[in-house]
Amino acid sequence: MEPAPAKAKPQGRLLVSTQLDARDELEERLERCVVIVQGLTNGLSEREANDALNASVCKGQQQHEEVCLGLFTLVLTEASQAQRCYRDLTLVNRDGMNVVLGKINQILMEKFLKLQDTPRTQLVWLVRELVKSGVIGADGVIMTLLKQIAGGDISAKNLWLAENVLDILLDQKEWVLKSGMLIAMSVYTYLRLIVDHGTPNLLPLRQKEVDFCISMLREKFMECLIIGRDLVRLLQNVARIQEMELLWRDLLHNPQVLSPQFTGILQLLTARTSRKFLACRLTPDMETKLLFMTSRVRFGQQKRYQDWFQRQYLSTAESQSLRCDLIRYICGVVHPSNEVLSSDILPRWAIIGWLHMTKNHELFPAETK
Amino acid sequence: MAAPTTEALFLIKDVKAGSKNLNIVFIVLEIGRVTKTKDGHEVRSCKVADKSGSIAISVWDELGSLIQPGDIIKLTRGYASMWKGCLTLYTGRGGDLQKIGEFCMVYSEVPNFSEPNPELLAQANQQNKSGKPDQNQRGNSPPNQNSGTPAPPGNGALPPFANNPPPGTPRDSTFGIIGRPNGRSPGNGAPPVNTAGPPAATKSSVTISNGRDPRRAKR
């Protein structure tokens, strides 16, 4: 008899998993909600189904949550029914979509890497619908979605995400213009991503990104100023691109063209950049791991963690651009307490040393900065 | 199936040969080379650890191919026995290995509880020569369902445990940077700390096998 696994775990509809992975509680909860919704609507006409769902959500908060999350999960897993389910969701929802926004946030921050292809595609579709419907809080979701686009990563999945989120921003430009923070975040994100998209096959995408950034910078310069002095750094890194070069000329010699309130580059250089921006260029998983290293790992014990991190995020030629983001994060975002500083926990200079020392191990030269 | 979370969790340091019903959470440090058993199964010996120390676990077939260094895994209903003089963990009948996370777990590589116990090994060799049934080698069959000869754990992929700088080098300048002393030293002189363990444990360079190909070593 061959050693058989004790329990065979059925594959869920949301997350990729192997025989080794433990059951995912979130996935199980959402799938239970689907069962509840299907139980309420099976065999009924559209009208009757709608009535049944409405009746259920009126019963209480728990039922409301179950129905909304069930419909939400169906949107993610059943592309063909997504439009209808989303419409049902907007009809029965009674909390301004908060329960759904919360779950989206949780999925983005904890499970995004493990999403199956259809749910990932559908999630982006849903976010676009939320934006179109004018749901309050959708700008926050877009910013969390931007955070999932990894720097230094030109895999198909990552490029797809970069392009599709950009499409939402382009498509819903008027809505974007209403939020200063969103303008600043998306400009910060795409100016950074442009650096990764310099190879010939990526130039069409890069052009889209350039056009977007330029339009934001020229139409809403004071909002972009929210970024602070790091905006100068970002613009320097893309200065050789034609449109950016023109922007630079105005920045240096003709600042009023950009905005009557803009007095010149010094104004920008003296403005602090919030930690929020430095952090937004790390995916949740990168942040979790770096923070773990700086708060729990003892000095002398870090080698394996460094190797694992490196293997996951720093093993390709194009990933080298990520090192700068990581170093910036360590310097600007990680502020250990005095307690940690005086302990034997891995100090920040050691991590920075590691990030510097393992650079240039590849055959390709690092991207010129 | 009983929910594993209701049972008490063991620490690696409490594992002894003959322990059963072990529920342990550990992080995977290294995966050994895969070896084939006589009846066509694949076995890998992995070095795993928790805050109390490290140990070897033998994993069969698909699960072994899925495990990655850095995985945080919960073993349920495991057991431990001696394999060629080394304490080794196995998944028992009704037990399981489940990945519950990755990376974010503090561990101590020392003491290595799977270090070959020279006394036991010598005993085993003695008894083999004299033809007597060897208590150690018989009692350690891996997963009970496997009727074939258990394959020895993989070797060669486990680098010597060597976190000690060569004598004479100021400790400060070696740690923190991957392997290469470069003169940088911690500004405040805080010495890097190796988790406490019996000095004998840290000197050992081979944890599972004696470095020879187990397939050739079989008599």
Coordinates of C-alpha atoms in Angstrom, one line a residue:
Chain A
M1 CA 0.0 0.0 0.0
E2 CA 1.5 3.3 -0.9
P3 CA 1.4 6.0 1.7
A4 CA -1.8 7.9 0.8
P5 CA -2.5 11.4 2.2
A6 CA -4.7 11.2 5.2
K7 CA -7.2 13.8 3.9
A8 CA -7.7 14.7 0.3
K9 CA -8.5 18.4 0.2
P10 CA -10.9 19.6 -2.5
Q11 CA -9.6 22.4 -4.6
G12 CA -11.4 25.7 -3.9
R13 CA -12.7 28.1 -6.5
L14 CA -10.8 31.2 -5.4
L15 CA -7.3 30.3 -4.5
V16 CA -4.6 28.1 -6.0
S17 CA -3.7 25.4 -3.6
T18 CA -1.9 22.1 -3.5
Q19 CA -2.2 19.0 -1.4
L20 CA 0.2 20.6 1.0
D21 CA -1.7 23.8 1.7
A22 CA -3.9 24.0 4.7
R23 CA -7.6 24.9 4.0
D24 CA -8.0 28.6 3.7
E25 CA -10.6 30.0 6.1
L26 CA -11.5 33.0 4.1
E27 CA -12.1 30.9 1.0
E28 CA -14.2 28.4 2.9
R29 CA -16.3 31.2 4.5
L30 CA -16.9 32.8 1.1
E31 CA -17.8 29.5 -0.5
R32 CA -20.3 28.8 2.3
C33 CA -21.9 32.1 1.5
V34 CA -22.2 31.1 -2.1
V35 CA -24.0 27.9 -1.0
I36 CA -26.4 30.1 1.0
V37 CA -27.2 32.3 -1.9
Q38 CA -27.7 29.4 -4.2
G39 CA -30.0 27.8 -1.7
L40 CA -32.1 31.0 -1.7
T41 CA -32.3 31.4 -5.5
N42 CA -32.2 28.0 -7.0
G43 CA -34.9 27.3 -9.4
L44 CA -36.5 30.7 -9.0
S45 CA -37.2 33.2 -11.7
E46 CA -35.0 36.3 -11.7
R47 CA -37.8 38.3 -10.0
E48 CA -38.5 35.7 -7.4
A49 CA -34.8 35.2 -6.7
N50 CA -34.4 38.9 -6.2
D51 CA -37.3 39.0 -3.7
A52 CA -35.8 36.0 -1.9
L53 CA -32.5 37.7 -1.5
N54 CA -34.1 41.0 -0.4
A55 CA -36.2 39.2 2.2
S56 CA -33.1 37.5 3.5
V57 CA -30.9 40.6 3.9
C58 CA -33.7 42.3 5.8
K59 CA -33.6 39.6 8.5
G60 CA -30.4 40.8 10.0
Q61 CA -26.8 41.8 9.7
Q62 CA -25.5 38.2 9.5
Q63 CA -27.9 37.4 6.6
H64 CA -27.1 40.6 4.9
E65 CA -23.4 39.8 5.1
E66 CA -23.8 36.2 3.9
V67 CA -25.9 37.3 0.9
C68 CA -23.6 40.1 -0.1
L69 CA -20.5 38.0 0.2
G70 CA -22.1 35.1 -1.6
L71 CA -23.0 37.4 -4.5
F72 CA -19.5 38.9 -4.3
T73 CA -17.9 35.5 -4.5
L74 CA -20.0 34.5 -7.5
V75 CA -18.9 37.6 -9.3
L76 CA -15.3 36.4 -8.7
T77 CA -15.8 32.8 -9.7
E78 CA -18.6 32.8 -12.3
A79 CA -17.5 35.2 -15.0
S80 CA -20.6 34.5 -17.1
Q81 CA -22.9 35.5 -14.2
A82 CA -20.9 38.3 -13.0
Q83 CA -22.9 41.1 -14.5
R84 CA -26.1 39.8 -13.1
C85 CA -24.7 39.0 -9.7
Y86 CA -23.2 42.5 -9.4
R87 CA -26.5 44.0 -10.3
D88 CA -28.2 41.9 -7.6
L89 CA -25.5 42.9 -5.2
T90 CA -26.1 46.6 -5.8
L91 CA -29.8 46.1 -5.3
V92 CA -29.7 44.2 -2.0
N93 CA -26.7 45.9 -0.4
R94 CA -27.6 48.1 2.5
D95 CA -24.2 49.3 3.8
G96 CA -22.7 51.2 0.9
M97 CA -20.9 48.1 -0.2
N98 CA -18.7 48.2 2.9
V99 CA -18.8 44.5 3.6
V100 CA -17.7 43.9 0.1
L101 CA -15.0 46.6 0.1
G102 CA -13.6 45.1 3.3
K103 CA -13.4 41.6 1.8
I104 CA -11.7 43.0 -1.3
N105 CA -9.2 44.7 0.9
Q106 CA -8.5 41.5 2.8
I107 CA -8.1 39.5 -0.4
L108 CA -5.7 42.1 -1.8
M109 CA -3.6 42.4 1.3
E110 CA -3.5 38.7 2.2
K111 CA -4.4 36.4 -0.7
F112 CA -3.7 38.3 -4.0
L113 CA -0.7 36.1 -4.9
K114 CA -2.7 33.0 -4.5
L115 CA -5.8 34.0 -6.5
Q116 CA -6.7 31.8 -9.4
D117 CA -6.7 33.4 -12.9
T118 CA -10.5 33.9 -13.2
P119 CA -11.0 35.4 -9.7
R120 CA -8.1 37.7 -10.3
T121 CA -9.5 38.9 -13.6
Q122 CA -12.9 39.2 -12.1
L123 CA -11.6 41.2 -9.1
V124 CA -10.2 43.9 -11.3
W125 CA -13.5 43.9 -13.3
L126 CA -15.4 44.3 -10.1
V127 CA -13.3 47.2 -8.9
R128 CA -13.9 48.9 -12.2
E129 CA -17.6 48.4 -11.7
L130 CA -17.4 49.8 -8.2
V131 CA -15.7 52.9 -9.5
K132 CA -18.3 53.3 -12.3
S133 CA -21.0 53.0 -9.7
G134 CA -19.4 55.8 -7.7
V135 CA -19.1 53.6 -4.6
I136 CA -17.5 55.6 -1.7
G137 CA -14.2 54.0 -0.8
A138 CA -13.5 52.8 -4.3
D139 CA -10.5 55.1 -4.5
G140 CA -9.0 53.3 -1.5
V141 CA -9.5 50.0 -3.2
I142 CA -7.8 51.3 -6.3
M143 CA -4.8 52.4 -4.2
T144 CA -4.6 49.0 -2.6
L145 CA -4.8 47.4 -6.1
L146 CA -1.9 49.7 -7.2
K147 CA 0.1 48.3 -4.4
Q148 CA -0.2 44.8 -5.8
I149 CA 1.7 45.8 -8.9
A150 CA 5.2 44.6 -8.0
G151 CA 8.3 46.7 -9.0
G152 CA 11.0 44.9 -10.9
D153 CA 8.6 42.3 -12.2
I154 CA 7.8 41.9 -15.9
S155 CA 5.9 38.6 -15.6
A156 CA 2.7 38.4 -17.6
K157 CA 0.5 38.5 -14.5
N158 CA 2.2 41.6 -13.2
L159 CA 2.1 43.4 -16.5
W160 CA -1.5 42.5 -17.0
L161 CA -2.3 44.0 -13.6
A162 CA -0.3 47.2 -14.4
E163 CA -2.1 47.7 -17.7
N164 CA -5.6 46.9 -16.5
V165 CA -5.5 49.2 -13.5
L166 CA -4.1 51.9 -15.7
D167 CA -7.0 51.3 -18.1
I168 CA -9.4 51.9 -15.2
L169 CA -7.7 55.2 -14.4
L170 CA -7.7 56.2 -18.0
D171 CA -11.3 55.2 -18.5
Q172 CA -12.6 56.9 -15.4
K173 CA -10.4 59.9 -15.6
E174 CA -13.0 62.3 -14.3
W175 CA -13.6 60.2 -11.2
V176 CA -9.8 60.0 -10.7
L177 CA -9.4 63.8 -10.8
K178 CA -11.7 64.2 -7.8
S179 CA -9.2 62.6 -5.5
G180 CA -5.9 64.3 -4.9
M181 CA -4.5 61.4 -3.0
L182 CA -5.4 59.0 -5.8
I183 CA -3.7 61.3 -8.4
A184 CA -0.6 61.4 -6.3
M185 CA -0.5 57.7 -5.7
S186 CA -1.1 56.7 -9.2
V187 CA 1.5 59.1 -10.6
Y188 CA 4.0 57.9 -8.0
T189 CA 3.2 54.3 -9.0
Y190 CA 3.4 54.7 -12.7
L191 CA 6.4 56.9 -12.8
R192 CA 8.2 54.1 -10.9
L193 CA 6.8 51.4 -13.2
I194 CA 7.9 53.2 -16.3
V195 CA 11.5 52.4 -15.4
D196 CA 10.7 48.6 -15.6
H197 CA 9.0 48.8 -19.0
G198 CA 11.9 49.9 -21.2
T199 CA 12.3 46.8 -23.3
P200 CA 11.0 47.0 -26.9
N201 CA 8.0 44.7 -26.4
L202 CA 6.9 46.8 -23.4
L203 CA 7.1 50.2 -25.1
P204 CA 3.4 50.4 -26.0
L205 CA 2.5 49.9 -22.3
R206 CA 5.2 52.4 -21.3
Q207 CA 3.8 55.0 -23.7
K208 CA 0.4 54.6 -22.1
E209 CA 1.9 55.1 -18.7
V210 CA 3.9 58.1 -19.8
D211 CA 0.8 59.7 -21.4
F212 CA -1.1 59.2 -18.2
C213 CA 1.6 60.6 -15.9
I214 CA 2.2 63.6 -18.2
S215 CA -1.5 64.4 -18.3
M216 CA -1.8 64.2 -14.5
L217 CA 1.3 66.3 -14.0
R218 CA 0.3 68.9 -16.4
E219 CA -3.4 69.2 -15.5
K220 CA -3.1 68.5 -11.7
F221 CA 0.4 69.5 -10.8
M222 CA -0.4 70.8 -7.3
E223 CA -2.0 67.4 -6.5
C224 CA 1.1 65.7 -7.7
L225 CA 3.1 67.9 -5.4
I226 CA 1.6 66.0 -2.5
I227 CA 4.2 63.4 -3.3
G228 CA 7.0 65.7 -2.1
R229 CA 10.6 65.6 -3.1
D230 CA 10.6 62.0 -4.2
L231 CA 8.7 63.3 -7.2
V232 CA 12.0 64.8 -8.4
R233 CA 13.8 61.5 -8.0
L234 CA 11.1 59.7 -9.9
L235 CA 11.2 62.3 -12.7
Q236 CA 15.0 62.1 -12.9
N237 CA 14.8 58.3 -13.5
V238 CA 12.6 58.8 -16.5
A239 CA 14.1 62.1 -17.7
R240 CA 15.4 60.7 -21.0
I241 CA 11.9 60.0 -22.3
Q242 CA 10.9 62.7 -24.7
E243 CA 7.7 63.9 -23.0
M244 CA 9.5 63.9 -19.6
E245 CA 12.3 65.9 -21.0
L246 CA 9.9 68.5 -22.0
L247 CA 8.3 68.5 -18.6
W248 CA 11.7 68.9 -17.0
R249 CA 12.3 72.0 -19.1
D250 CA 9.1 73.5 -17.7
L251 CA 9.9 72.4 -14.2
L252 CA 13.3 74.1 -14.3
H253 CA 12.6 77.2 -16.4
N254 CA 8.9 77.7 -16.6
P255 CA 7.2 76.5 -13.5
Q256 CA 4.1 78.6 -13.8
V257 CA 3.2 76.8 -16.9
L258 CA 2.6 73.7 -14.7
S259 CA 0.6 75.6 -12.1
P260 CA 0.3 79.3 -11.1
Q261 CA 1.0 78.3 -7.5
F262 CA 4.2 76.4 -8.4
T263 CA 7.2 78.6 -7.6
G264 CA 9.9 76.3 -8.8
I265 CA 11.8 73.1 -8.1
L266 CA 13.0 74.3 -4.7
Q267 CA 9.4 74.2 -3.6
L268 CA 9.3 70.6 -4.5
L269 CA 12.6 69.7 -3.0
T270 CA 11.7 71.1 0.3
A271 CA 8.6 69.1 0.6
R272 CA 8.8 65.9 2.6
T273 CA 7.6 62.7 1.1
S274 CA 5.2 60.8 3.3
R275 CA 6.1 57.2 4.3
K276 CA 2.9 56.2 2.6
F277 CA 4.5 56.7 -0.8
L278 CA 7.6 54.8 0.1
A279 CA 5.5 51.9 1.4
C280 CA 3.1 51.8 -1.6
R281 CA 5.8 50.4 -3.8
L282 CA 6.2 47.3 -1.8
T283 CA 3.6 44.5 -2.1
P284 CA 2.0 43.4 1.2
D285 CA 4.0 40.2 1.1
M286 CA 7.3 42.0 0.7
E287 CA 6.4 44.3 3.5
T288 CA 5.4 41.5 5.8
K289 CA 8.7 39.7 5.3
L290 CA 10.9 42.8 5.6
L291 CA 9.1 43.9 8.7
F292 CA 9.5 40.4 10.2
M293 CA 13.2 40.6 9.5
T294 CA 13.6 44.0 11.2
S295 CA 11.6 43.1 14.2
R296 CA 11.9 39.5 15.0
V297 CA 15.1 38.1 13.5
R298 CA 18.2 38.2 15.6
F299 CA 21.5 39.5 14.2
G300 CA 23.4 36.5 13.0
Q301 CA 20.4 34.5 12.2
Q302 CA 19.3 36.3 9.0
K303 CA 21.0 34.4 6.3
R304 CA 18.2 32.0 5.4
Y305 CA 15.6 34.7 5.5
Q306 CA 17.7 36.7 3.2
D307 CA 18.2 33.8 0.8
W308 CA 14.5 33.1 0.7
F309 CA 13.6 36.7 0.1
Q310 CA 16.2 36.9 -2.6
R311 CA 15.0 33.8 -4.3
Q312 CA 11.5 35.1 -4.4
Y313 CA 12.0 38.7 -5.3
L314 CA 15.5 39.5 -6.4
S315 CA 16.6 36.7 -8.6
T316 CA 16.0 38.2 -12.0
A317 CA 17.9 40.9 -13.9
E318 CA 14.9 43.2 -14.0
S319 CA 14.2 42.8 -10.3
Q320 CA 17.2 44.8 -9.4
S321 CA 15.2 48.0 -9.6
L322 CA 13.3 46.7 -6.7
R323 CA 16.4 46.9 -4.4
C324 CA 16.2 50.6 -4.4
D325 CA 12.6 50.5 -3.3
L326 CA 13.4 48.1 -0.5
I327 CA 16.3 50.2 0.7
R328 CA 14.2 53.3 0.6
Y329 CA 11.6 51.4 2.6
I330 CA 14.0 50.3 5.3
C331 CA 15.4 53.8 5.6
G332 CA 12.2 55.7 5.4
V333 CA 9.4 53.5 6.7
V334 CA 11.0 51.2 9.3
H335 CA 11.4 53.0 12.6
P336 CA 12.2 50.5 15.3
S337 CA 11.4 51.4 18.8
N338 CA 14.3 52.1 21.2
E339 CA 13.7 48.7 22.7
V340 CA 14.3 47.0 19.4
L341 CA 17.2 49.2 18.6
S342 CA 19.0 48.3 21.8
S343 CA 18.3 44.6 21.4
D344 CA 20.1 42.0 19.2
I345 CA 17.5 42.2 16.5
L346 CA 18.8 42.5 13.0
P347 CA 19.7 46.1 12.5
R348 CA 18.7 48.0 9.4
W349 CA 22.2 48.7 8.3
A350 CA 22.7 45.0 8.0
I351 CA 19.7 44.5 5.7
I352 CA 20.8 47.5 3.6
G353 CA 24.3 46.0 3.4
W354 CA 22.8 42.7 2.2
L355 CA 20.7 44.5 -0.4
H356 CA 23.8 46.3 -1.6
M357 CA 26.2 43.4 -1.5
T358 CA 24.1 41.0 -3.5
K359 CA 23.5 43.5 -6.3
N360 CA 25.4 42.9 -9.6
H361 CA 25.5 39.2 -9.2
E362 CA 23.7 38.8 -12.5
L363 CA 25.2 38.9 -15.9
F364 CA 23.1 41.8 -17.0
P365 CA 24.2 45.2 -15.9
A366 CA 21.9 46.8 -13.4
E367 CA 19.5 49.4 -14.7
T368 CA 21.3 52.7 -14.7
K369 CA 20.0 55.1 -12.2
Chain B
M1 CA -11.0 13.8 11.8
A2 CA -10.1 15.4 15.1
A3 CA -9.3 19.1 14.8
P4 CA -5.5 19.2 15.4
T5 CA -5.7 22.6 17.0
T6 CA -7.2 21.2 20.1
E7 CA -4.2 19.0 20.8
A8 CA -1.1 20.3 22.5
L9 CA 1.8 21.4 20.3
F10 CA 5.1 19.8 20.9
L11 CA 8.5 21.4 20.7
I12 CA 11.2 19.8 18.7
K13 CA 13.4 19.5 21.8
D14 CA 10.8 17.3 23.4
V15 CA 10.8 14.8 20.6
K16 CA 12.4 11.4 21.5
A17 CA 12.8 8.2 19.7
G18 CA 9.5 6.4 20.1
S19 CA 7.4 9.6 20.5
K20 CA 4.0 9.3 18.9
N21 CA 1.0 11.5 18.2
L22 CA 3.3 14.5 17.7
N23 CA 1.8 17.8 16.7
I24 CA 4.5 20.2 15.8
V25 CA 4.7 23.5 14.0
F26 CA 8.1 24.1 12.3
I27 CA 9.7 26.0 9.5
V28 CA 11.5 24.2 6.7
L29 CA 15.2 25.1 6.5
E30 CA 16.5 22.8 3.8
I31 CA 15.2 20.1 1.5
G32 CA 17.5 17.2 0.9
R33 CA 18.0 15.3 -2.3
V34 CA 15.3 13.0 -3.4
T35 CA 16.0 9.3 -3.2
K36 CA 14.0 6.4 -4.4
T37 CA 12.8 3.4 -2.4
K38 CA 12.9 -0.1 -3.7
D39 CA 9.2 0.1 -4.4
G40 CA 9.3 3.2 -6.4
H41 CA 8.5 5.9 -3.8
E42 CA 10.4 9.1 -3.5
V43 CA 11.7 10.2 -0.1
R44 CA 13.2 13.5 0.9
S45 CA 14.8 14.3 4.2
C46 CA 14.2 17.9 5.2
K47 CA 15.8 19.9 7.9
V48 CA 13.1 21.7 9.9
A49 CA 13.3 23.8 13.0
D50 CA 11.3 25.6 15.7
K51 CA 12.6 27.9 18.5
S52 CA 13.9 24.9 20.4
G53 CA 16.1 23.4 17.8
S54 CA 16.2 21.5 14.5
I55 CA 15.4 18.0 13.4
A56 CA 15.2 15.9 10.2
I57 CA 11.8 14.8 8.8
S58 CA 11.4 12.3 6.1
V59 CA 8.7 13.1 3.6
W60 CA 7.3 10.8 0.9
D61 CA 6.3 11.4 -2.6
E62 CA 4.2 14.4 -3.7
L63 CA 4.2 16.2 -0.4
G64 CA 8.0 16.0 -0.5
S65 CA 8.1 17.7 -3.9
L66 CA 5.8 20.5 -2.8
I67 CA 7.6 21.5 0.3
Q68 CA 9.9 24.6 0.0
P69 CA 12.5 26.1 2.3
G70 CA 10.8 28.8 4.3
D71 CA 7.4 27.0 4.5
I72 CA 5.8 26.9 7.9
I73 CA 4.3 23.6 8.3
K74 CA 2.1 21.9 10.9
L75 CA 2.7 18.2 11.4
T76 CA -0.2 16.3 13.0
R77 CA 0.1 12.8 14.4
G78 CA 3.7 12.5 13.6
Y79 CA 6.1 10.1 15.3
A80 CA 9.8 9.9 15.7
S81 CA 12.3 7.1 15.6
M82 CA 15.9 6.4 14.9
W83 CA 17.1 6.1 11.3
K84 CA 20.8 5.1 11.0
G85 CA 21.5 6.6 14.4
C86 CA 19.7 9.9 13.7
L87 CA 16.4 10.9 15.3
T88 CA 13.9 11.4 12.5
L89 CA 10.3 12.6 12.3
Y90 CA 7.7 11.0 10.2
T91 CA 4.0 11.5 9.4
G92 CA 2.0 8.8 11.0
R93 CA -1.2 7.1 10.0
G94 CA -4.0 9.6 10.0
G95 CA -1.5 12.4 10.3
D96 CA -0.7 15.2 7.9
L97 CA 1.6 17.9 6.9
Q98 CA -0.1 21.2 6.2
K99 CA 1.5 24.4 5.1
I100 CA 0.1 27.2 7.3
G101 CA 2.4 30.0 6.3
E102 CA 5.9 31.0 5.2
F103 CA 8.9 32.9 6.3
C104 CA 7.6 34.6 9.4
M105 CA 8.7 32.2 12.1
V106 CA 11.7 32.5 14.4
Y107 CA 13.7 29.3 14.8
S108 CA 16.9 28.0 16.2
E109 CA 19.1 25.7 14.2
V110 CA 20.9 24.5 17.2
P111 CA 20.7 22.1 18.8
N112 CA 20.3 19.7 15.9
F113 CA 18.4 16.8 17.4
S114 CA 19.0 14.7 14.4
E115 CA 22.7 14.7 14.9
P116 CA 24.0 11.2 14.5
N117 CA 24.4 9.7 17.9
P118 CA 27.8 8.0 17.7
E119 CA 27.1 5.5 20.5
L120 CA 23.9 4.2 18.9
L121 CA 25.5 4.0 15.5
A122 CA 28.4 2.0 16.8
Q123 CA 26.0 -0.3 18.6
A124 CA 24.1 -0.7 15.4
N125 CA 27.2 -1.6 13.5
Q126 CA 28.2 -4.1 16.1
Q127 CA 24.9 -5.9 16.1
N128 CA 24.9 -6.0 12.3
K129 CA 28.2 -7.7 12.3
S130 CA 27.2 -10.2 14.9
G131 CA 24.0 -11.0 13.1
K132 CA 21.8 -10.1 16.0
P133 CA 18.6 -8.2 15.1
D134 CA 19.3 -4.6 15.6
Q135 CA 16.8 -2.8 17.8
N136 CA 17.4 0.5 16.2
Q137 CA 17.1 -0.3 12.6
R138 CA 14.1 -2.5 12.8
G139 CA 12.0 -0.2 14.8
N140 CA 12.2 2.7 12.6
S141 CA 10.1 2.0 9.6
P142 CA 8.8 5.1 8.0
P143 CA 5.1 5.4 7.3
N144 CA 3.6 2.2 8.2
Q145 CA 1.9 1.8 4.8
N146 CA 5.2 1.5 3.1
S147 CA 6.2 -2.1 2.9
G148 CA 9.4 -1.6 1.0
T149 CA 12.8 -0.9 2.5
P150 CA 12.8 2.6 3.7
A151 CA 15.1 4.7 1.8
P152 CA 17.8 6.5 3.6
P153 CA 17.5 10.2 3.8
G154 CA 19.1 12.2 1.1
N155 CA 22.5 13.6 1.7
G156 CA 24.8 16.1 0.2
A157 CA 22.3 18.9 0.1
L158 CA 22.6 19.7 3.7
P159 CA 25.5 22.1 4.0
P160 CA 27.6 22.0 7.2
F161 CA 26.2 24.1 9.9
A162 CA 28.8 26.8 10.1
N163 CA 27.9 30.1 11.6
N164 CA 31.1 30.3 13.5
P165 CA 33.7 32.7 12.2
P166 CA 37.2 31.3 11.9
P167 CA 39.1 31.8 15.1
G168 CA 40.9 35.1 15.3
T169 CA 38.5 37.0 13.1
P170 CA 36.7 39.6 15.1
R171 CA 33.1 38.2 15.3
D172 CA 31.6 41.6 14.6
S173 CA 32.9 41.9 11.1
T174 CA 31.6 38.5 9.8
F175 CA 28.0 38.5 10.8
G176 CA 25.3 40.3 9.0
I177 CA 26.9 40.1 5.6
I178 CA 26.6 37.0 3.6
G179 CA 29.7 35.0 4.3
R180 CA 32.1 37.7 3.4
P181 CA 33.9 39.7 6.0
N182 CA 34.3 43.2 4.7
G183 CA 35.4 45.1 7.6
R184 CA 32.0 46.6 8.4
S185 CA 31.3 46.3 12.1
P186 CA 28.2 47.2 14.1
G187 CA 28.5 50.8 15.2
N188 CA 27.5 50.1 18.7
G189 CA 29.6 46.9 19.1
A190 CA 26.7 44.7 19.9
P191 CA 28.0 41.2 19.4
P192 CA 25.9 39.0 17.1
V193 CA 24.3 36.3 19.1
N194 CA 24.2 32.6 18.2
T195 CA 21.4 31.0 19.9
A196 CA 22.6 29.0 22.8
G197 CA 23.2 25.4 22.3
P198 CA 25.7 22.9 23.6
P199 CA 29.0 23.7 22.0
A200 CA 29.4 20.2 20.7
A201 CA 26.3 20.6 18.6
T202 CA 27.6 23.6 16.7
K203 CA 30.9 22.0 15.8
S204 CA 29.3 19.1 13.9
S205 CA 29.3 19.6 10.2
V206 CA 27.1 16.7 9.0
T207 CA 23.7 16.4 10.3
I208 CA 22.1 13.4 8.6
S209 CA 24.5 11.2 6.8
N210 CA 28.2 10.7 6.7
G211 CA 28.4 12.3 3.3
R212 CA 28.6 9.2 1.3
D213 CA 26.0 8.3 -1.3
P214 CA 23.5 6.3 0.7
R215 CA 22.8 4.0 -2.2
R216 CA 26.4 3.0 -2.3
A217 CA 26.7 2.8 1.5
K218 CA 24.0 0.1 1.7
R219 CA 25.4 -3.3 2.3

